[in-house]
């Protein structure tokens, strides 16, 4: 039985004060230990949030990670720096990074590898655009996104990784994939991994992301291959995020 995981992606929102308030609100409302839970916070707030979460079940993550270990890469934040601040997770290949900042399948694979080299669990985001879905390319796009990483690090690396299926057309748009649409792709991803390693396929957490909200999370999380969620907008409010967490 896989344990579920709910991850908040705060994106580029908030102030130090609002970020601290949000983290405290989440910790205060966690209640019983129903699933793993983490927040991926803006880089500059990581040290402050790290302090707040240190004796709680709330784990900390970054929203990106450098594709190099160290050196002359102005503006980048390395895996070892994030490790020093107790980051347990790092998002890699979020669609906003792929579409606005030029992340490619190859650079995403390098970020995945850098995270793992420091013992940080990469959350590999994959998913198709609306155009790709309409042209029946969903599975081909996901194959390419997964293959780039598998080719660089090998399938055993997925033993310590998370995959997030995030249809690009559902992120921040209010359009959620139906439970069945999401399950179809999650099942596809699990089978794709199973063809290479059944043990990893049975173990790996595959999260759904894309306008998940308190009122649709329960249905999504009830699907057999959906092991939790990557939550954007609804993670900025402690009450909504906790409702989603408690839907697991
Ligand atoms: C995300 O940013 O990963 C995401 C799923 O955003 P939202 O929940 O706002 O669609």
mmCIF file of C-alpha atoms and ligand atoms in Angstrom:
data_model
loop_
_atom_site.group_PDB
_atom_site.id
_atom_site.type_symbol
_atom_site.label_atom_id
_atom_site.label_comp_id
_atom_site.label_asym_id
_atom_site.label_seq_id
_atom_site.Cartn_x
_atom_site.Cartn_y
_atom_site.Cartn_z
ATOM 1 C CA UNK A 1 0.000 0.000 0.000
ATOM 2 C CA UNK A 2 1.509 3.319 -1.050
ATOM 3 C CA UNK A 3 1.464 6.214 1.362
ATOM 4 C CA UNK A 4 -0.066 9.342 -0.107
ATOM 5 C CA UNK A 5 1.737 12.661 -0.448
ATOM 6 C CA UNK A 6 0.287 16.151 -0.719
ATOM 7 C CA UNK A 7 2.654 18.925 -1.820
ATOM 8 C CA UNK A 8 1.943 22.639 -1.923
ATOM 9 C CA UNK A 9 3.638 24.773 -4.561
ATOM 10 C CA UNK A 10 3.561 28.364 -3.376
ATOM 11 C CA UNK A 11 5.131 29.639 -6.621
ATOM 12 C CA UNK A 12 6.237 33.313 -6.470
ATOM 13 C CA UNK A 13 3.693 34.443 -3.918
ATOM 14 C CA UNK A 14 3.632 35.994 -0.478
ATOM 15 C CA UNK A 15 5.908 37.861 1.864
ATOM 16 C CA UNK A 16 8.118 36.495 4.598
ATOM 17 C CA UNK A 17 5.354 37.237 7.116
ATOM 18 C CA UNK A 18 2.580 35.612 5.049
ATOM 19 C CA UNK A 19 4.759 32.580 4.287
ATOM 20 C CA UNK A 20 5.471 32.072 7.993
ATOM 21 C CA UNK A 21 1.804 32.493 8.869
ATOM 22 C CA UNK A 22 0.808 29.972 6.201
ATOM 23 C CA UNK A 23 3.358 27.392 7.382
ATOM 24 C CA UNK A 24 2.245 27.834 10.995
ATOM 25 C CA UNK A 25 -1.419 27.483 9.975
ATOM 26 C CA UNK A 26 -0.691 24.252 8.107
ATOM 27 C CA UNK A 27 1.296 22.765 10.993
ATOM 28 C CA UNK A 28 -1.416 23.715 13.484
ATOM 29 C CA UNK A 29 -4.127 21.976 11.454
ATOM 30 C CA UNK A 30 -2.320 18.761 10.510
ATOM 31 C CA UNK A 31 -4.072 16.593 13.089
ATOM 32 C CA UNK A 32 -3.745 12.867 12.535
ATOM 33 C CA UNK A 33 -0.965 11.545 10.361
ATOM 34 C CA UNK A 34 -2.959 10.726 7.216
ATOM 35 C CA UNK A 35 -0.259 11.171 4.571
ATOM 36 C CA UNK A 36 3.106 12.743 3.802
ATOM 37 C CA UNK A 37 2.896 16.499 3.350
ATOM 38 C CA UNK A 38 5.340 19.118 2.053
ATOM 39 C CA UNK A 39 5.476 22.702 0.857
ATOM 40 C CA UNK A 40 7.705 23.988 -1.935
ATOM 41 C CA UNK A 41 8.397 27.572 -1.003
ATOM 42 C CA UNK A 42 10.200 30.482 -2.717
ATOM 43 C CA UNK A 43 13.970 30.078 -2.302
ATOM 44 C CA UNK A 44 14.424 33.156 -0.126
ATOM 45 C CA UNK A 45 11.914 31.971 2.457
ATOM 46 C CA UNK A 46 13.364 28.464 2.765
ATOM 47 C CA UNK A 47 15.574 29.223 5.824
ATOM 48 C CA UNK A 48 12.666 30.768 7.733
ATOM 49 C CA UNK A 49 10.230 27.993 6.884
ATOM 50 C CA UNK A 50 12.912 25.380 7.626
ATOM 51 C CA UNK A 51 13.056 26.736 11.155
ATOM 52 C CA UNK A 52 9.287 26.514 11.589
ATOM 53 C CA UNK A 53 8.845 22.989 10.223
ATOM 54 C CA UNK A 54 11.826 21.352 11.898
ATOM 55 C CA UNK A 55 9.913 19.495 14.631
ATOM 56 C CA UNK A 56 6.769 18.908 12.575
ATOM 57 C CA UNK A 57 5.634 16.385 9.942
ATOM 58 C CA UNK A 58 5.565 19.171 7.346
ATOM 59 C CA UNK A 59 8.455 18.624 4.931
ATOM 60 C CA UNK A 60 10.172 21.338 2.956
ATOM 61 C CA UNK A 61 10.887 21.543 -0.736
ATOM 62 C CA UNK A 62 12.203 23.929 -3.371
ATOM 63 C CA UNK A 63 10.444 24.815 -6.617
ATOM 64 C CA UNK A 64 13.491 24.216 -8.778
ATOM 65 C CA UNK A 65 17.140 23.169 -8.408
ATOM 66 C CA UNK A 66 20.258 23.847 -10.462
ATOM 67 C CA UNK A 67 21.278 21.431 -13.187
ATOM 68 C CA UNK A 68 24.947 21.784 -12.176
ATOM 69 C CA UNK A 69 26.659 21.003 -8.876
ATOM 70 C CA UNK A 70 28.491 24.317 -8.406
ATOM 71 C CA UNK A 71 30.450 26.980 -10.247
ATOM 72 C CA UNK A 72 29.873 29.992 -12.458
ATOM 73 C CA UNK A 73 26.089 29.727 -12.845
ATOM 74 C CA UNK A 74 24.865 33.162 -11.813
ATOM 75 C CA UNK A 75 21.474 33.165 -10.160
ATOM 76 C CA UNK A 76 21.231 29.415 -9.687
ATOM 77 C CA UNK A 77 20.737 27.529 -6.400
ATOM 78 C CA UNK A 78 22.518 24.200 -6.067
ATOM 79 C CA UNK A 79 21.329 20.945 -4.561
ATOM 80 C CA UNK A 80 24.019 21.125 -1.852
ATOM 81 C CA UNK A 81 22.790 24.594 -0.826
ATOM 82 C CA UNK A 82 19.238 23.298 -0.561
ATOM 83 C CA UNK A 83 20.385 20.250 1.353
ATOM 84 C CA UNK A 84 22.144 22.517 3.842
ATOM 85 C CA UNK A 85 18.769 24.185 4.486
ATOM 86 C CA UNK A 86 17.077 20.805 5.072
ATOM 87 C CA UNK A 87 15.087 20.654 1.850
ATOM 88 C CA UNK A 88 13.743 17.152 1.435
ATOM 89 C CA UNK A 89 12.050 17.624 -1.948
ATOM 90 C CA UNK A 90 12.671 19.630 -5.115
ATOM 91 C CA UNK A 91 10.254 20.179 -7.974
ATOM 92 C CA UNK A 92 11.922 19.526 -11.313
ATOM 93 C CA UNK A 93 10.419 20.284 -14.701
ATOM 94 C CA UNK A 94 7.365 22.183 -13.526
ATOM 95 C CA UNK A 95 5.505 23.284 -16.673
ATOM 96 C CA UNK A 96 6.015 26.955 -15.786
ATOM 97 C CA UNK A 97 9.782 26.335 -15.776
ATOM 98 C CA UNK A 98 9.548 24.429 -19.049
ATOM 99 C CA UNK A 99 7.430 27.051 -20.809
ATOM 100 C CA UNK A 100 8.753 30.366 -19.410
ATOM 101 C CA UNK A 101 12.362 29.582 -18.521
ATOM 102 C CA UNK A 102 13.437 27.161 -21.200
ATOM 103 C CA UNK A 103 13.800 24.004 -19.109
ATOM 104 C CA UNK A 104 14.243 21.126 -21.547
ATOM 105 C CA UNK A 105 13.780 17.411 -20.971
ATOM 106 C CA UNK A 106 17.584 17.146 -20.773
ATOM 107 C CA UNK A 107 18.052 19.970 -18.257
ATOM 108 C CA UNK A 108 15.187 18.581 -16.182
ATOM 109 C CA UNK A 109 16.965 15.218 -16.139
ATOM 110 C CA UNK A 110 20.161 16.951 -14.954
ATOM 111 C CA UNK A 111 18.221 18.721 -12.160
ATOM 112 C CA UNK A 112 16.724 15.375 -11.125
ATOM 113 C CA UNK A 113 20.204 13.893 -10.968
ATOM 114 C CA UNK A 114 21.640 16.818 -8.974
ATOM 115 C CA UNK A 115 18.821 16.569 -6.424
ATOM 116 C CA UNK A 116 19.398 12.867 -5.899
ATOM 117 C CA UNK A 117 23.149 13.309 -5.597
ATOM 118 C CA UNK A 118 22.412 15.286 -2.409
ATOM 119 C CA UNK A 119 19.670 12.973 -1.119
ATOM 120 C CA UNK A 120 16.876 15.374 -2.086
ATOM 121 C CA UNK A 121 13.790 13.657 -3.501
ATOM 122 C CA UNK A 122 12.996 15.054 -6.948
ATOM 123 C CA UNK A 123 9.330 15.542 -7.832
ATOM 124 C CA UNK A 124 9.426 15.147 -11.597
ATOM 125 C CA UNK A 125 6.581 17.077 -13.252
ATOM 126 C CA UNK A 126 5.280 15.764 -16.562
ATOM 127 C CA UNK A 127 2.228 16.590 -18.616
ATOM 128 C CA UNK A 128 0.854 17.625 -21.968
ATOM 129 C CA UNK A 129 -0.465 20.934 -23.292
ATOM 130 C CA UNK A 130 -4.033 21.238 -24.535
ATOM 131 C CA UNK A 131 -2.824 21.195 -28.138
ATOM 132 C CA UNK A 132 -0.843 18.002 -27.539
ATOM 133 C CA UNK A 133 -3.880 16.362 -25.897
ATOM 134 C CA UNK A 134 -6.109 17.350 -28.796
ATOM 135 C CA UNK A 135 -3.598 15.854 -31.220
ATOM 136 C CA UNK A 136 -3.535 12.602 -29.233
ATOM 137 C CA UNK A 137 0.077 13.126 -28.209
ATOM 138 C CA UNK A 138 -0.385 12.906 -24.441
ATOM 139 C CA UNK A 139 1.328 9.556 -23.983
ATOM 140 C CA UNK A 140 4.108 10.311 -26.480
ATOM 141 C CA UNK A 141 4.929 13.567 -24.671
ATOM 142 C CA UNK A 142 5.018 11.807 -21.320
ATOM 143 C CA UNK A 143 7.221 9.032 -22.732
ATOM 144 C CA UNK A 144 9.742 11.641 -23.873
ATOM 145 C CA UNK A 145 9.679 13.489 -20.557
ATOM 146 C CA UNK A 146 10.220 10.249 -18.616
ATOM 147 C CA UNK A 147 12.761 8.789 -21.024
ATOM 148 C CA UNK A 148 15.056 11.818 -20.802
ATOM 149 C CA UNK A 149 15.383 11.216 -17.070
ATOM 150 C CA UNK A 150 15.543 7.424 -17.265
ATOM 151 C CA UNK A 151 18.265 7.663 -19.919
ATOM 152 C CA UNK A 152 20.406 9.894 -17.713
ATOM 153 C CA UNK A 153 19.960 8.362 -14.264
ATOM 154 C CA UNK A 154 18.580 4.874 -14.947
ATOM 155 C CA UNK A 155 15.329 3.400 -13.711
ATOM 156 C CA UNK A 156 16.683 2.441 -10.212
ATOM 157 C CA UNK A 157 16.920 6.179 -9.424
ATOM 158 C CA UNK A 158 13.126 6.300 -9.458
ATOM 159 C CA UNK A 159 13.146 4.292 -6.232
ATOM 160 C CA UNK A 160 13.681 7.635 -4.471
ATOM 161 C CA UNK A 161 11.606 9.931 -6.607
ATOM 162 C CA UNK A 162 8.071 11.191 -7.039
ATOM 163 C CA UNK A 163 6.272 11.842 -10.321
ATOM 164 C CA UNK A 164 3.627 14.540 -10.673
ATOM 165 C CA UNK A 165 1.266 14.323 -13.627
ATOM 166 C CA UNK A 166 0.226 17.872 -14.359
ATOM 167 C CA UNK A 167 -1.747 18.443 -17.538
ATOM 168 C CA UNK A 168 -0.597 21.917 -18.553
ATOM 169 C CA UNK A 169 -4.141 22.874 -19.570
ATOM 170 C CA UNK A 170 -5.304 22.317 -15.993
ATOM 171 C CA UNK A 171 -2.620 24.290 -14.138
ATOM 172 C CA UNK A 172 -3.921 27.526 -12.693
ATOM 173 C CA UNK A 173 -6.831 27.519 -15.147
ATOM 174 C CA UNK A 174 -9.605 26.234 -12.910
ATOM 175 C CA UNK A 175 -10.057 23.342 -15.396
ATOM 176 C CA UNK A 176 -9.373 20.095 -13.560
ATOM 177 C CA UNK A 177 -8.889 16.806 -15.365
ATOM 178 C CA UNK A 178 -11.793 14.495 -14.559
ATOM 179 C CA UNK A 179 -11.030 11.683 -12.136
ATOM 180 C CA UNK A 180 -11.062 9.260 -15.076
ATOM 181 C CA UNK A 181 -8.854 11.407 -17.343
ATOM 182 C CA UNK A 182 -6.273 11.735 -14.580
ATOM 183 C CA UNK A 183 -6.456 8.037 -13.652
ATOM 184 C CA UNK A 184 -5.941 7.028 -17.289
ATOM 185 C CA UNK A 185 -2.630 8.895 -17.473
ATOM 186 C CA UNK A 186 -1.484 7.869 -13.979
ATOM 187 C CA UNK A 187 -2.155 4.239 -14.868
ATOM 188 C CA UNK A 188 -0.230 4.721 -18.120
ATOM 189 C CA UNK A 189 2.757 6.177 -16.254
ATOM 190 C CA UNK A 190 2.756 3.365 -13.699
ATOM 191 C CA UNK A 191 2.643 0.743 -16.461
ATOM 192 C CA UNK A 192 5.451 2.523 -18.299
ATOM 193 C CA UNK A 193 7.621 2.277 -15.179
ATOM 194 C CA UNK A 194 6.422 -1.293 -14.496
ATOM 195 C CA UNK A 195 7.668 -2.397 -17.901
ATOM 196 C CA UNK A 196 11.143 -1.447 -16.669
ATOM 197 C CA UNK A 197 10.832 -2.278 -12.957
ATOM 198 C CA UNK A 198 7.720 -3.628 -11.263
ATOM 199 C CA UNK A 199 8.953 -2.983 -7.707
ATOM 200 C CA UNK A 200 9.526 0.694 -8.416
ATOM 201 C CA UNK A 201 6.199 0.996 -10.230
ATOM 202 C CA UNK A 202 4.380 -0.431 -7.204
ATOM 203 C CA UNK A 203 6.203 1.906 -4.837
ATOM 204 C CA UNK A 204 6.432 5.233 -6.629
ATOM 205 C CA UNK A 205 4.044 8.000 -5.616
ATOM 206 C CA UNK A 206 2.372 9.575 -8.650
ATOM 207 C CA UNK A 207 0.686 12.862 -7.778
ATOM 208 C CA UNK A 208 -1.974 14.732 -9.707
ATOM 209 C CA UNK A 209 -1.623 18.493 -10.209
ATOM 210 C CA UNK A 210 -3.865 20.948 -11.992
ATOM 211 C CA UNK A 211 -6.519 23.058 -10.255
ATOM 212 C CA UNK A 212 -7.008 20.506 -7.480
ATOM 213 C CA UNK A 213 -9.277 22.026 -4.845
ATOM 214 C CA UNK A 214 -11.003 20.906 -1.634
ATOM 215 C CA UNK A 215 -14.155 20.016 -3.606
ATOM 216 C CA UNK A 216 -12.509 17.815 -6.250
ATOM 217 C CA UNK A 217 -9.575 16.310 -4.340
ATOM 218 C CA UNK A 218 -11.499 13.429 -2.782
ATOM 219 C CA UNK A 219 -12.618 12.033 -6.133
ATOM 220 C CA UNK A 220 -9.154 12.346 -7.652
ATOM 221 C CA UNK A 221 -7.413 10.791 -4.643
ATOM 222 C CA UNK A 222 -9.847 7.864 -4.674
ATOM 223 C CA UNK A 223 -8.458 6.738 -8.045
ATOM 224 C CA UNK A 224 -6.206 3.674 -7.708
ATOM 225 C CA UNK A 225 -3.109 5.200 -9.312
ATOM 226 C CA UNK A 226 -3.374 8.705 -7.853
ATOM 227 C CA UNK A 227 -1.265 8.905 -4.711
ATOM 228 C CA UNK A 228 -1.916 12.499 -3.723
ATOM 229 C CA UNK A 229 -1.542 15.917 -5.251
ATOM 230 C CA UNK A 230 0.715 18.780 -6.215
ATOM 231 C CA UNK A 231 -1.343 21.802 -5.300
ATOM 232 C CA UNK A 232 -0.722 25.349 -6.538
ATOM 233 C CA UNK A 233 -3.358 28.024 -5.897
ATOM 234 C CA UNK A 234 -5.240 26.118 -3.211
ATOM 235 C CA UNK A 235 -2.046 25.624 -1.179
ATOM 236 C CA UNK A 236 -1.827 29.360 -0.474
ATOM 237 C CA UNK A 237 -4.631 29.119 2.021
ATOM 238 C CA UNK A 238 -3.995 26.885 5.027
ATOM 239 C CA UNK A 239 -7.629 25.860 5.355
ATOM 240 C CA UNK A 240 -8.009 24.806 1.686
ATOM 241 C CA UNK A 241 -4.663 23.022 1.688
ATOM 242 C CA UNK A 242 -5.533 21.150 4.867
ATOM 243 C CA UNK A 243 -8.932 20.169 3.465
ATOM 244 C CA UNK A 244 -7.149 18.697 0.459
ATOM 245 C CA UNK A 245 -4.668 16.920 2.743
ATOM 246 C CA UNK A 246 -7.512 15.481 4.801
ATOM 247 C CA UNK A 247 -9.239 14.230 1.613
ATOM 248 C CA UNK A 248 -6.492 11.650 1.185
HETATM 249 C C1 LIG B 1 1.013 23.646 -9.877
HETATM 250 O O1 LIG B 1 1.522 24.744 -9.915
HETATM 251 O O2 LIG B 1 1.743 22.665 -9.834
HETATM 252 C C2 LIG B 1 -0.442 23.534 -9.880
HETATM 253 C C3 LIG B 1 -0.978 22.341 -9.952
HETATM 254 O O3 LIG B 1 -1.147 24.705 -9.804
HETATM 255 P P1 LIG B 1 -2.743 24.858 -9.592
HETATM 256 O O4 LIG B 1 -3.136 23.920 -8.488
HETATM 257 O O5 LIG B 1 -2.932 26.296 -9.216
HETATM 258 O O6 LIG B 1 -3.380 24.496 -10.878
#
